[in-house]
Amino acid sequence: MMSRSSPSTHGGVQTPLLGRLLNAMDERQRIGVVDFGLGSSSVLETFAPYRVRLDTLDIFPQLERWEAADTQDERRALIQAHVDGFELEGIDWILSWSLLNYTAPLTATLLFDALRPRMRPTTAVHALIEYSSPEMPASPPSWTIRVDENDVSLTPLSSEARTASPRHTPKRLEGMLGGMKAQSTVLLSNGLQEYIFRPSGRSDTDS
Amino acid sequence: MFNKPVSNQDDVEREPASERQRQSRVSPGSAATVGASVHMDGRLSGEEDLLIEGKVTGTIEFKQNTVTVGSKGHILADLYAKHCVLEGKVEGNVFAAESIMVRKSAHVTGRLVAPAVSLEQGGYFSGTVDMDAETEDLKKSFASKAASKPSKPSNDQATQKQATDKDGAASLLQAQKTS
C-alpha cells in the first residue's frame, strides 16, 4: 500500500501509520516499546495514558564504535552487550525515527538479531526513512510527537549540516531488518517515507 | 480517534494544585537534607521529605514521601518514594508509588518505575521507563514493608557510613548543618 500524507496543521508532518498504531492501542494491555533514539518528553506524554514499558536504546552514539569493530563477531558482541543492558521484556513496538538512515546494513541486521528473541509475532517496527532527498541532516533529528484529535504528527529538530542520504529501498530495508516485511508505507509531505514492518509470515490483515 | 487522555506538561497554568505539588522539589529547610559534602553508604530510610545534595550509595526508602535528588546530588542506589524529583545524577532503579519527575539537568542511568513519569519539556533520556501501575515491581515495592527487600549495600568504602531509621533523618539534618 502506498499513499501520500498531508502537512500537519501545526508545522509537523502527519504520520498516518503511527496514528494507526496509536489508535489500536489498548489501555488495559501492557506493551513494550523500544525506541532506537533518545526518550523525549513528548514520547513520554504520548504513552503516559497506557501501561507502557519504554526502553530508549539511543543507538546513534554507539554506531561509530560498533562499526569500527574488526570482525562481524566483535560487532555482534558489542551490539548484544548494549541490548542485554536493558533486560528487555516482550517487544510490541520498535520506533526507528530516522535512525536506520545512519545505520550500516550489517549493523541493523545484527541489532535486529539481538532484539529478535524478545520480539513477538505481532511486533511492529515504525520507521521513518529518507526517500526523496539525496541529502539528510548530518545527525538524526530529535522528533517531537504531537497527538491531536484527528492527527498524529512528528516534528524534526535537526542540525543545518547535511550528509548524503542512503535512500534505502523497501527491499534493502527488509534485508537489513532480517526477516521483517514492509506491511504499509506512506510518502510523507516532507519527503520521508513512513513504514510499518512486521515479522514475515504474518498476515497483513492481522491487527 | 486519538481522543485518549494526553497530559500536557508545559501547560502549568491549567494544572490542578495537586499536580503542581507532586512535581515540586523538596526545598532546603522544609525537609531532611543530605548536604553536598555528605557521603553515605548503606540503607537510608525515613518518614519525611528528603533532599539529597550529597552522594548516597545503597538503598533509599521514603515510601510515603517526596525525595528530591538535587542538582548537586548523586545517588548510586535503588530509590523508593511516593514522589521523586530528579535533578542530579542517578545511577540505579527508581520506584515511585505515584510519580517521577525528571528535570532537564538530571542524568539518569537505570530504570524509572512509576504510574506517572514525566520529563521536563525539552529534556531527553536513555534507559528504561515503566509506566505500568500494575507492574509486579511496583506492587512488590509498595505492597507492604515486608515485601520490600532493599538491595545489598555496596562494600565500597565511602567517606561516611550511616544507617538511619525514622529518627535518623534528624541526624542527617544535623550532619548537613555541621558539615
JSON list of C-alpha atoms in Angstrom, two decimals, chain A residues 50-135:
[
{"chain": "A", "resi": 50, "resn": "TYR", "atom": "CA", "xyz": [-1.06, 3.49, 28.70]},
{"chain": "A", "resi": 51, "resn": "ARG", "atom": "CA", "xyz": [0.57, 0.60, 30.55]},
{"chain": "A", "resi": 52, "resn": "VAL", "atom": "CA", "xyz": [3.86, 1.02, 28.73]},
{"chain": "A", "resi": 53, "resn": "ARG", "atom": "CA", "xyz": [7.40, -0.03, 29.33]},
{"chain": "A", "resi": 54, "resn": "LEU", "atom": "CA", "xyz": [9.62, 2.19, 27.18]},
{"chain": "A", "resi": 55, "resn": "ASP", "atom": "CA", "xyz": [13.27, 1.29, 26.55]},
{"chain": "A", "resi": 56, "resn": "THR", "atom": "CA", "xyz": [15.27, 4.00, 24.80]},
{"chain": "A", "resi": 57, "resn": "LEU", "atom": "CA", "xyz": [18.33, 2.39, 23.26]},
{"chain": "A", "resi": 58, "resn": "ASP", "atom": "CA", "xyz": [19.87, 5.64, 21.95]},
{"chain": "A", "resi": 59, "resn": "ILE", "atom": "CA", "xyz": [21.90, 3.78, 19.33]},
{"chain": "A", "resi": 60, "resn": "PHE", "atom": "CA", "xyz": [23.36, 6.73, 17.41]},
{"chain": "A", "resi": 61, "resn": "PRO", "atom": "CA", "xyz": [26.23, 7.44, 19.86]},
{"chain": "A", "resi": 62, "resn": "GLN", "atom": "CA", "xyz": [27.11, 3.72, 19.71]},
{"chain": "A", "resi": 63, "resn": "LEU", "atom": "CA", "xyz": [27.28, 3.37, 15.92]},
{"chain": "A", "resi": 64, "resn": "GLU", "atom": "CA", "xyz": [30.83, 4.57, 15.43]},
{"chain": "A", "resi": 65, "resn": "ARG", "atom": "CA", "xyz": [32.19, 2.10, 17.98]},
{"chain": "A", "resi": 66, "resn": "TRP", "atom": "CA", "xyz": [30.08, -0.76, 16.68]},
{"chain": "A", "resi": 67, "resn": "GLU", "atom": "CA", "xyz": [31.05, -0.17, 13.08]},
{"chain": "A", "resi": 68, "resn": "ALA", "atom": "CA", "xyz": [34.74, 0.19, 13.92]},
{"chain": "A", "resi": 69, "resn": "ALA", "atom": "CA", "xyz": [34.79, -3.40, 15.19]},
{"chain": "A", "resi": 70, "resn": "ASP", "atom": "CA", "xyz": [37.37, -5.53, 13.36]},
{"chain": "A", "resi": 71, "resn": "THR", "atom": "CA", "xyz": [35.13, -8.50, 12.81]},
{"chain": "A", "resi": 72, "resn": "GLN", "atom": "CA", "xyz": [31.44, -9.25, 12.45]},
{"chain": "A", "resi": 73, "resn": "ASP", "atom": "CA", "xyz": [31.55, -11.34, 15.62]},
{"chain": "A", "resi": 74, "resn": "GLU", "atom": "CA", "xyz": [33.04, -8.44, 17.54]},
{"chain": "A", "resi": 75, "resn": "ARG", "atom": "CA", "xyz": [30.37, -6.10, 16.22]},
{"chain": "A", "resi": 76, "resn": "ARG", "atom": "CA", "xyz": [27.69, -8.60, 17.12]},
{"chain": "A", "resi": 77, "resn": "ALA", "atom": "CA", "xyz": [29.08, -8.89, 20.66]},
{"chain": "A", "resi": 78, "resn": "LEU", "atom": "CA", "xyz": [29.12, -5.11, 21.14]},
{"chain": "A", "resi": 79, "resn": "ILE", "atom": "CA", "xyz": [25.53, -4.78, 19.97]},
{"chain": "A", "resi": 80, "resn": "GLN", "atom": "CA", "xyz": [24.38, -7.74, 22.05]},
{"chain": "A", "resi": 81, "resn": "ALA", "atom": "CA", "xyz": [26.02, -6.25, 25.16]},
{"chain": "A", "resi": 82, "resn": "HIS", "atom": "CA", "xyz": [24.22, -2.96, 24.61]},
{"chain": "A", "resi": 83, "resn": "VAL", "atom": "CA", "xyz": [20.85, -4.66, 24.16]},
{"chain": "A", "resi": 84, "resn": "ASP", "atom": "CA", "xyz": [21.42, -7.01, 27.11]},
{"chain": "A", "resi": 85, "resn": "GLY", "atom": "CA", "xyz": [21.96, -3.98, 29.35]},
{"chain": "A", "resi": 86, "resn": "PHE", "atom": "CA", "xyz": [18.25, -3.19, 29.07]},
{"chain": "A", "resi": 87, "resn": "GLU", "atom": "CA", "xyz": [16.93, -6.58, 30.23]},
{"chain": "A", "resi": 88, "resn": "LEU", "atom": "CA", "xyz": [14.13, -6.22, 27.71]},
{"chain": "A", "resi": 89, "resn": "GLU", "atom": "CA", "xyz": [10.73, -7.81, 28.09]},
{"chain": "A", "resi": 90, "resn": "GLY", "atom": "CA", "xyz": [8.48, -8.63, 25.14]},
{"chain": "A", "resi": 91, "resn": "ILE", "atom": "CA", "xyz": [8.69, -6.03, 22.37]},
{"chain": "A", "resi": 92, "resn": "ASP", "atom": "CA", "xyz": [5.44, -4.87, 20.80]},
{"chain": "A", "resi": 93, "resn": "TRP", "atom": "CA", "xyz": [6.73, -1.78, 19.04]},
{"chain": "A", "resi": 94, "resn": "ILE", "atom": "CA", "xyz": [10.10, -0.60, 17.78]},
{"chain": "A", "resi": 95, "resn": "LEU", "atom": "CA", "xyz": [10.40, 3.09, 16.96]},
{"chain": "A", "resi": 96, "resn": "SER", "atom": "CA", "xyz": [13.13, 3.94, 14.48]},
{"chain": "A", "resi": 97, "resn": "TRP", "atom": "CA", "xyz": [12.64, 7.55, 13.53]},
{"chain": "A", "resi": 98, "resn": "SER", "atom": "CA", "xyz": [15.43, 8.27, 11.03]},
{"chain": "A", "resi": 99, "resn": "LEU", "atom": "CA", "xyz": [17.96, 6.03, 12.79]},
{"chain": "A", "resi": 100, "resn": "LEU", "atom": "CA", "xyz": [18.11, 3.40, 10.05]},
{"chain": "A", "resi": 101, "resn": "ASN", "atom": "CA", "xyz": [19.34, 6.11, 7.66]},
{"chain": "A", "resi": 102, "resn": "TYR", "atom": "CA", "xyz": [22.50, 6.32, 9.75]},
{"chain": "A", "resi": 103, "resn": "THR", "atom": "CA", "xyz": [23.00, 2.62, 10.40]},
{"chain": "A", "resi": 104, "resn": "ALA", "atom": "CA", "xyz": [25.10, 0.36, 8.20]},
{"chain": "A", "resi": 105, "resn": "PRO", "atom": "CA", "xyz": [23.04, -2.54, 6.81]},
{"chain": "A", "resi": 106, "resn": "LEU", "atom": "CA", "xyz": [25.07, -5.16, 8.68]},
{"chain": "A", "resi": 107, "resn": "THR", "atom": "CA", "xyz": [24.74, -3.23, 11.94]},
{"chain": "A", "resi": 108, "resn": "ALA", "atom": "CA", "xyz": [20.98, -3.03, 11.51]},
{"chain": "A", "resi": 109, "resn": "THR", "atom": "CA", "xyz": [20.80, -6.75, 10.82]},
{"chain": "A", "resi": 110, "resn": "LEU", "atom": "CA", "xyz": [22.86, -7.57, 13.91]},
{"chain": "A", "resi": 111, "resn": "LEU", "atom": "CA", "xyz": [20.75, -5.21, 16.01]},
{"chain": "A", "resi": 112, "resn": "PHE", "atom": "CA", "xyz": [17.56, -6.94, 14.93]},
{"chain": "A", "resi": 113, "resn": "ASP", "atom": "CA", "xyz": [19.22, -10.31, 15.56]},
{"chain": "A", "resi": 114, "resn": "ALA", "atom": "CA", "xyz": [19.83, -9.17, 19.13]},
{"chain": "A", "resi": 115, "resn": "LEU", "atom": "CA", "xyz": [16.24, -7.96, 19.54]},
{"chain": "A", "resi": 116, "resn": "ARG", "atom": "CA", "xyz": [14.55, -10.91, 17.85]},
{"chain": "A", "resi": 117, "resn": "PRO", "atom": "CA", "xyz": [14.38, -13.20, 20.92]},
{"chain": "A", "resi": 118, "resn": "ARG", "atom": "CA", "xyz": [12.21, -10.54, 22.61]},
{"chain": "A", "resi": 119, "resn": "MET", "atom": "CA", "xyz": [10.06, -9.78, 19.60]},
{"chain": "A", "resi": 120, "resn": "ARG", "atom": "CA", "xyz": [6.53, -11.13, 19.22]},
{"chain": "A", "resi": 121, "resn": "PRO", "atom": "CA", "xyz": [4.88, -12.38, 16.01]},
{"chain": "A", "resi": 122, "resn": "THR", "atom": "CA", "xyz": [2.92, -9.11, 16.05]},
{"chain": "A", "resi": 123, "resn": "THR", "atom": "CA", "xyz": [5.81, -6.72, 16.72]},
{"chain": "A", "resi": 124, "resn": "ALA", "atom": "CA", "xyz": [5.55, -3.54, 14.64]},
{"chain": "A", "resi": 125, "resn": "VAL", "atom": "CA", "xyz": [8.59, -1.56, 13.55]},
{"chain": "A", "resi": 126, "resn": "HIS", "atom": "CA", "xyz": [7.65, 2.05, 12.88]},
{"chain": "A", "resi": 127, "resn": "ALA", "atom": "CA", "xyz": [10.37, 3.64, 10.75]},
{"chain": "A", "resi": 128, "resn": "LEU", "atom": "CA", "xyz": [10.98, 6.96, 9.04]},
{"chain": "A", "resi": 129, "resn": "ILE", "atom": "CA", "xyz": [13.33, 6.63, 6.06]},
{"chain": "A", "resi": 130, "resn": "GLU", "atom": "CA", "xyz": [14.83, 9.27, 3.77]},
{"chain": "A", "resi": 131, "resn": "TYR", "atom": "CA", "xyz": [13.26, 8.84, 0.36]},
{"chain": "A", "resi": 132, "resn": "SER", "atom": "CA", "xyz": [13.02, 11.93, -1.81]},
{"chain": "A", "resi": 133, "resn": "SER", "atom": "CA", "xyz": [16.12, 13.92, -0.96]},
{"chain": "A", "resi": 134, "resn": "PRO", "atom": "CA", "xyz": [19.68, 12.85, -1.81]},
{"chain": "A", "resi": 135, "resn": "GLU", "atom": "CA", "xyz": [20.76, 14.64, 1.39]}
]
